[in-house]
Amino acid sequence: MDEQKERYKAYIDRLCLMDDTFFNVCMDGYIAGMACILRIILALPELIVERVTVQETTENLYGRGVRFDAFVRAGKRRMNVEVQRDERGAQPERARFNSSMMDARELQKGEVVKELPETYVIFIMEKDVFGKGLPIYHVRRMIEETGEPFGDRTHIIYVNGEIQDETPLGRLMHDFFCQDAETMYYEELKQRAGFFKNEERGRVQMCKIMDEIRQAGFQYGMEHGMERDRLESLRTIMQTMKLSEEEAMNALLIPLEKRAKYKALLAQ
């Protein structure tokens, strides 16, 4: 047990806001931190965030539902914020799907479509997925013949985590990749990350979360008669907990020397 705790602590030391697990823990209900992030990305310094929930699920009676990394209410705006290390997790179709699911959850029976809120799907990416060297990409519908905006009040935004310059957005991206909270620029993020990394109560909470993720993977294997099949456990917690391959293998305490084999199997 002590060895397991030490592994968890070493794992926590390596976490940053670009890791789904840590981002979700830090942002859950944390209005000040999310307001800091969104004011910079949207260039709206007066934006008021009213509510932040993470891993919020929206069901779909006719098909696949969606689980948002973070769902934000800010006045008449609704925002879905996703952190993605793998560009496959931020495909255009996913942005379209998430946007449509936000609309579906907001419009109640009897309401007119004019009452739909303004929506934002925001992907904070590890890499420059468009390869144009820009720090941020805004996607909006337009009328092709005139070049004028369509005006449906939907926004899709990709933030390029590779650019970490001295601009407000560049400094924000720097903070998203910081493993050491003390080197962060923005106080709201520094305090929150520091709590979970450096304070005993925060580290205990993180260890508990990691243990729950690990147990969820093992429980799946036992229920399906595959106690020794870590591959299925990996796939399950990657999907349900939205973890990367490395995060899932850390959670299941898979030895480093065996990880290349599992990565190859997962890619098949």
CSV table of C-alpha atoms in Angstrom, one decimal:
chain,number,residue,atom,x,y,z
A,1,MET,CA,0.0,0.0,0.0
A,2,ASP,CA,2.8,2.4,0.8
A,3,GLU,CA,4.5,1.7,-2.5
A,4,GLN,CA,1.2,2.4,-4.3
A,5,LYS,CA,0.8,5.7,-2.5
A,6,GLU,CA,4.3,6.7,-3.4
A,7,ARG,CA,3.5,5.9,-7.0
A,8,TYR,CA,0.4,8.1,-6.8
A,9,LYS,CA,2.4,10.9,-5.3
A,10,ALA,CA,5.1,10.7,-8.0
A,11,TYR,CA,2.3,10.7,-10.6
A,12,ILE,CA,0.6,13.7,-9.0
A,13,ASP,CA,4.0,15.6,-9.2
A,14,ARG,CA,4.0,15.1,-13.0
A,15,LEU,CA,0.4,16.3,-13.5
A,16,CYS,CA,-0.5,19.6,-15.2
A,17,LEU,CA,-3.7,21.2,-16.3
A,18,MET,CA,-3.3,19.6,-19.7
A,19,ASP,CA,-4.1,16.3,-18.1
A,20,ASP,CA,-7.8,15.5,-18.0
A,21,THR,CA,-7.8,14.2,-14.5
A,22,PHE,CA,-6.0,17.1,-13.0
A,23,PHE,CA,-7.9,19.7,-15.0
A,24,ASN,CA,-11.2,18.2,-13.9
A,25,VAL,CA,-10.2,18.1,-10.2
A,26,CYS,CA,-8.9,21.7,-10.3
A,27,MET,CA,-11.8,23.2,-12.2
A,28,ASP,CA,-14.7,21.4,-10.5
A,29,GLY,CA,-16.8,24.2,-9.1
A,30,TYR,CA,-13.9,26.6,-9.2
A,31,ILE,CA,-15.4,29.7,-10.7
A,32,ALA,CA,-12.4,32.0,-10.2
A,33,GLY,CA,-10.0,29.7,-12.1
A,34,MET,CA,-12.4,29.1,-15.0
A,35,ALA,CA,-13.2,32.8,-15.2
A,36,CYS,CA,-9.5,33.5,-15.5
A,37,ILE,CA,-9.1,31.0,-18.3
A,38,LEU,CA,-12.2,32.1,-20.3
A,39,ARG,CA,-11.6,35.8,-19.9
A,40,ILE,CA,-8.2,35.3,-21.6
A,41,ILE,CA,-9.2,32.9,-24.3
A,42,LEU,CA,-12.4,34.9,-25.3
A,43,ALA,CA,-10.8,38.3,-24.7
A,44,LEU,CA,-13.7,39.2,-22.5
A,45,PRO,CA,-12.2,40.7,-19.3
A,46,GLU,CA,-15.6,41.5,-17.8
A,47,LEU,CA,-17.0,37.9,-18.3
A,48,ILE,CA,-18.8,36.7,-15.2
A,49,VAL,CA,-18.8,32.9,-14.7
A,50,GLU,CA,-21.7,31.7,-12.6
A,51,ARG,CA,-21.3,27.9,-12.5
A,52,VAL,CA,-18.7,25.3,-13.5
A,53,THR,CA,-19.3,21.6,-13.5
A,54,VAL,CA,-16.9,18.9,-14.8
A,55,GLN,CA,-17.6,15.5,-16.3
A,56,GLU,CA,-21.2,16.5,-16.8
A,57,THR,CA,-23.1,14.1,-18.9
A,58,THR,CA,-25.9,14.9,-21.3
A,59,GLU,CA,-28.0,12.0,-22.4
A,60,ASN,CA,-29.4,11.5,-25.8
A,61,LEU,CA,-32.7,9.5,-26.1
A,62,TYR,CA,-32.0,8.7,-29.7
A,63,GLY,CA,-28.3,7.9,-29.7
A,64,ARG,CA,-24.9,8.7,-28.1
A,65,GLY,CA,-24.7,11.1,-25.2
A,66,VAL,CA,-21.8,13.3,-24.3
A,67,ARG,CA,-19.6,14.0,-21.3
A,68,PHE,CA,-18.1,17.4,-21.1
A,69,ASP,CA,-14.7,18.0,-19.5
A,70,ALA,CA,-16.1,21.3,-18.2
A,71,PHE,CA,-19.5,22.9,-18.7
A,72,VAL,CA,-19.8,26.6,-17.9
A,73,ARG,CA,-22.7,28.9,-17.4
A,74,ALA,CA,-21.9,32.6,-17.9
A,75,GLY,CA,-25.0,34.8,-18.2
A,76,LYS,CA,-26.7,33.9,-21.5
A,77,ARG,CA,-23.6,32.0,-22.7
A,78,ARG,CA,-23.0,28.3,-22.4
A,79,MET,CA,-19.4,26.9,-22.8
A,80,ASN,CA,-17.9,23.5,-23.1
A,81,VAL,CA,-14.1,23.5,-22.4
A,82,GLU,CA,-12.1,20.5,-23.3
A,83,VAL,CA,-8.4,19.8,-22.8
A,84,GLN,CA,-6.9,17.5,-25.4
A,85,ARG,CA,-3.4,16.1,-25.8
A,86,ASP,CA,-4.5,13.9,-28.8
A,87,GLU,CA,-5.8,15.7,-31.8
A,88,ARG,CA,-8.2,12.8,-32.5
A,89,GLY,CA,-10.2,14.0,-29.5
A,90,ALA,CA,-10.8,17.4,-31.2
A,91,GLN,CA,-12.0,16.4,-34.6
A,92,PRO,CA,-14.4,18.9,-36.3
A,93,GLU,CA,-17.2,16.3,-36.0
A,94,ARG,CA,-16.7,16.2,-32.3
A,95,ALA,CA,-17.0,20.0,-32.0
A,96,ARG,CA,-20.1,19.8,-34.1
A,97,PHE,CA,-21.6,17.1,-31.9
A,98,ASN,CA,-20.8,18.8,-28.6
A,99,SER,CA,-22.3,22.1,-29.9
A,100,SER,CA,-25.5,20.3,-30.9
A,101,MET,CA,-25.8,18.5,-27.6
A,102,MET,CA,-25.5,21.9,-25.8
A,103,ASP,CA,-28.3,23.2,-27.9
A,104,ALA,CA,-30.4,20.1,-27.2
A,105,ARG,CA,-30.0,20.4,-23.4
A,106,GLU,CA,-30.8,24.1,-23.3
A,107,LEU,CA,-34.0,24.4,-25.3
A,108,GLN,CA,-36.9,23.2,-23.2
A,109,LYS,CA,-40.2,21.9,-24.5
A,110,GLY,CA,-42.4,24.8,-25.7
A,111,GLU,CA,-39.6,27.3,-26.0
A,112,VAL,CA,-38.8,28.9,-29.4
A,113,VAL,CA,-35.4,28.4,-31.0
A,114,LYS,CA,-34.7,32.1,-30.7
A,115,GLU,CA,-34.2,31.5,-27.0
A,116,LEU,CA,-31.2,29.3,-27.6
A,117,PRO,CA,-28.1,30.7,-25.7
A,118,GLU,CA,-24.8,31.7,-27.4
A,119,THR,CA,-22.6,28.6,-27.2
A,120,TYR,CA,-18.8,28.0,-27.3
A,121,VAL,CA,-17.0,24.7,-27.7
A,122,ILE,CA,-13.4,25.4,-26.7
A,123,PHE,CA,-10.5,22.9,-27.3
A,124,ILE,CA,-7.3,23.6,-25.5
A,125,MET,CA,-4.8,21.5,-27.5
A,126,GLU,CA,-1.3,20.3,-26.8
A,127,LYS,CA,-0.3,20.7,-30.4
A,128,ASP,CA,-1.1,23.1,-33.3
A,129,VAL,CA,-3.8,20.9,-34.9
A,130,PHE,CA,-4.1,23.2,-38.0
A,131,GLY,CA,-0.4,23.7,-38.4
A,132,LYS,CA,-0.7,27.4,-39.3
A,133,GLY,CA,1.4,28.7,-36.4
A,134,LEU,CA,-1.4,30.7,-34.9
A,135,PRO,CA,-2.1,30.9,-31.1
A,136,ILE,CA,-5.8,30.5,-31.5
A,137,TYR,CA,-8.3,29.6,-34.2
A,138,HIS,CA,-12.0,30.8,-34.2
A,139,VAL,CA,-14.5,28.8,-36.2
A,140,ARG,CA,-17.9,30.3,-37.2
A,141,ARG,CA,-20.4,29.6,-39.8
A,142,MET,CA,-20.5,32.1,-42.7
A,143,ILE,CA,-22.4,32.8,-45.9
A,144,GLU,CA,-20.0,31.7,-48.6
A,145,GLU,CA,-21.2,34.0,-51.3
A,146,THR,CA,-20.8,37.2,-49.2
A,147,GLY,CA,-18.3,36.2,-46.6
A,148,GLU,CA,-20.7,37.6,-43.9
A,149,PRO,CA,-21.2,35.7,-40.6
A,150,PHE,CA,-24.3,33.5,-40.5
A,151,GLY,CA,-25.1,34.8,-37.0
A,152,ASP,CA,-26.3,31.6,-35.3
A,153,ARG,CA,-24.2,32.6,-32.2
A,154,THR,CA,-22.3,29.3,-32.1
A,155,HIS,CA,-18.5,29.4,-31.7
A,156,ILE,CA,-15.8,26.7,-31.9
A,157,ILE,CA,-12.3,27.7,-30.7
A,158,TYR,CA,-9.0,25.8,-30.8
A,159,VAL,CA,-6.2,27.1,-28.6
A,160,ASN,CA,-2.7,26.1,-29.6
A,161,GLY,CA,-0.8,25.0,-26.6
A,162,GLU,CA,2.6,25.1,-28.4
A,163,ILE,CA,2.7,28.9,-28.3
A,164,GLN,CA,3.8,29.9,-24.8
A,165,ASP,CA,5.0,33.5,-25.4
A,166,GLU,CA,4.6,36.6,-23.2
A,167,THR,CA,1.1,37.4,-24.3
A,168,PRO,CA,-1.8,36.8,-21.8
A,169,LEU,CA,-2.8,33.7,-23.9
A,170,GLY,CA,0.8,32.5,-24.2
A,171,ARG,CA,1.3,32.8,-20.4
A,172,LEU,CA,-2.0,30.9,-19.9
A,173,MET,CA,-0.7,28.0,-22.1
A,174,HIS,CA,2.5,28.1,-20.1
A,175,ASP,CA,0.5,27.6,-16.9
A,176,PHE,CA,-1.5,24.7,-18.5
A,177,PHE,CA,1.8,22.8,-19.0
A,178,CYS,CA,3.4,23.6,-15.6
A,179,GLN,CA,4.1,20.6,-13.4
A,180,ASP,CA,5.4,23.0,-10.7
A,181,ALA,CA,2.6,25.2,-9.5
A,182,GLU,CA,5.0,27.8,-8.2
A,183,THR,CA,6.1,28.6,-11.8
A,184,MET,CA,2.6,29.5,-12.9
A,185,TYR,CA,1.8,33.1,-13.9
A,186,TYR,CA,-1.9,33.3,-12.9
A,187,GLU,CA,-2.6,33.4,-9.2
A,188,GLU,CA,-6.0,31.7,-9.5
A,189,LEU,CA,-4.4,28.7,-11.2
A,190,LYS,CA,-1.3,28.7,-9.1
A,191,GLN,CA,-3.3,28.5,-5.8
A,192,ARG,CA,-5.6,25.7,-7.1
A,193,ALA,CA,-2.8,23.6,-8.6
A,194,GLY,CA,-0.7,24.1,-5.5
A,195,PHE,CA,-3.4,22.9,-3.2
A,196,PHE,CA,-3.7,19.5,-4.9
A,197,LYS,CA,0.1,19.1,-5.5
A,198,ASN,CA,1.7,20.5,-2.4
A,199,GLU,CA,-0.9,20.5,0.5
A,200,GLU,CA,-1.6,17.4,2.4
A,201,ARG,CA,-5.4,17.6,2.1
A,202,GLY,CA,-5.2,18.1,-1.6
A,203,ARG,CA,-2.7,15.3,-2.2
A,204,VAL,CA,-4.9,12.9,-0.2
A,205,GLN,CA,-7.9,13.9,-2.3
A,206,MET,CA,-5.9,13.3,-5.5
A,207,CYS,CA,-4.7,9.9,-4.3
A,208,LYS,CA,-8.2,8.9,-3.5
A,209,ILE,CA,-9.3,9.9,-7.0
A,210,MET,CA,-6.5,7.9,-8.6
A,211,ASP,CA,-7.4,4.9,-6.5
A,212,GLU,CA,-11.1,5.2,-7.6
A,213,ILE,CA,-10.0,5.3,-11.3
A,214,ARG,CA,-7.7,2.3,-10.8
A,215,GLN,CA,-10.4,0.3,-9.0
A,216,ALA,CA,-12.9,1.1,-11.7
A,217,GLY,CA,-10.6,-0.4,-14.3
A,218,PHE,CA,-10.1,-3.6,-12.2
A,219,GLN,CA,-13.8,-3.9,-11.4
A,220,TYR,CA,-14.6,-3.9,-15.1
A,221,GLY,CA,-12.1,-6.7,-15.7
A,222,MET,CA,-13.6,-8.8,-12.8
A,223,GLU,CA,-17.2,-8.3,-13.9
A,224,HIS,CA,-16.4,-9.4,-17.4
A,225,GLY,CA,-14.2,-12.4,-16.4
A,226,MET,CA,-11.0,-10.7,-17.7
A,227,GLU,CA,-9.0,-10.2,-14.4
A,228,ARG,CA,-5.8,-10.5,-16.3
A,229,ASP,CA,-6.8,-8.6,-19.4
A,230,ARG,CA,-5.5,-5.1,-18.7
A,231,LEU,CA,-6.1,-4.0,-22.2
A,232,GLU,CA,-9.9,-3.9,-21.8
A,233,SER,CA,-9.5,-2.2,-18.5
A,234,LEU,CA,-7.3,0.4,-20.2
A,235,ARG,CA,-9.8,1.0,-22.9
A,236,THR,CA,-12.7,1.3,-20.4
A,237,ILE,CA,-11.1,3.9,-18.1
A,238,MET,CA,-9.8,5.8,-21.1
A,239,GLN,CA,-13.3,6.1,-22.4
A,240,THR,CA,-15.2,6.6,-19.1
A,241,MET,CA,-12.7,8.8,-17.4
A,242,LYS,CA,-11.4,10.5,-20.6
A,243,LEU,CA,-7.8,9.7,-19.8
A,244,SER,CA,-4.9,9.5,-22.2
A,245,GLU,CA,-3.0,6.2,-22.7
A,246,GLU,CA,-0.3,7.3,-20.3
A,247,GLU,CA,-2.7,8.5,-17.7
A,248,ALA,CA,-4.7,5.2,-17.9
A,249,MET,CA,-1.5,3.2,-17.5
A,250,ASN,CA,-0.4,5.3,-14.6
A,251,ALA,CA,-3.8,4.7,-13.0
A,252,LEU,CA,-3.5,0.9,-13.4
A,253,LEU,CA,0.1,0.9,-12.3
A,254,ILE,CA,1.3,-0.8,-15.5
A,255,PRO,CA,5.1,-1.3,-15.3
A,256,LEU,CA,7.1,1.0,-17.6
A,257,GLU,CA,8.7,-1.9,-19.4
A,258,LYS,CA,5.3,-3.2,-20.5
A,259,ARG,CA,3.8,0.1,-21.8
A,260,ALA,CA,5.1,-0.1,-25.3
A,261,LYS,CA,3.3,-3.4,-25.8
A,262,TYR,CA,0.0,-2.0,-24.5
A,263,LYS,CA,0.3,1.1,-26.7
A,264,ALA,CA,0.8,-1.0,-29.7
A,265,LEU,CA,-2.3,-3.1,-28.8
A,266,LEU,CA,-4.4,0.0,-28.2
A,267,ALA,CA,-3.5,1.3,-31.6
A,268,GLN,CA,-4.8,-1.7,-33.4
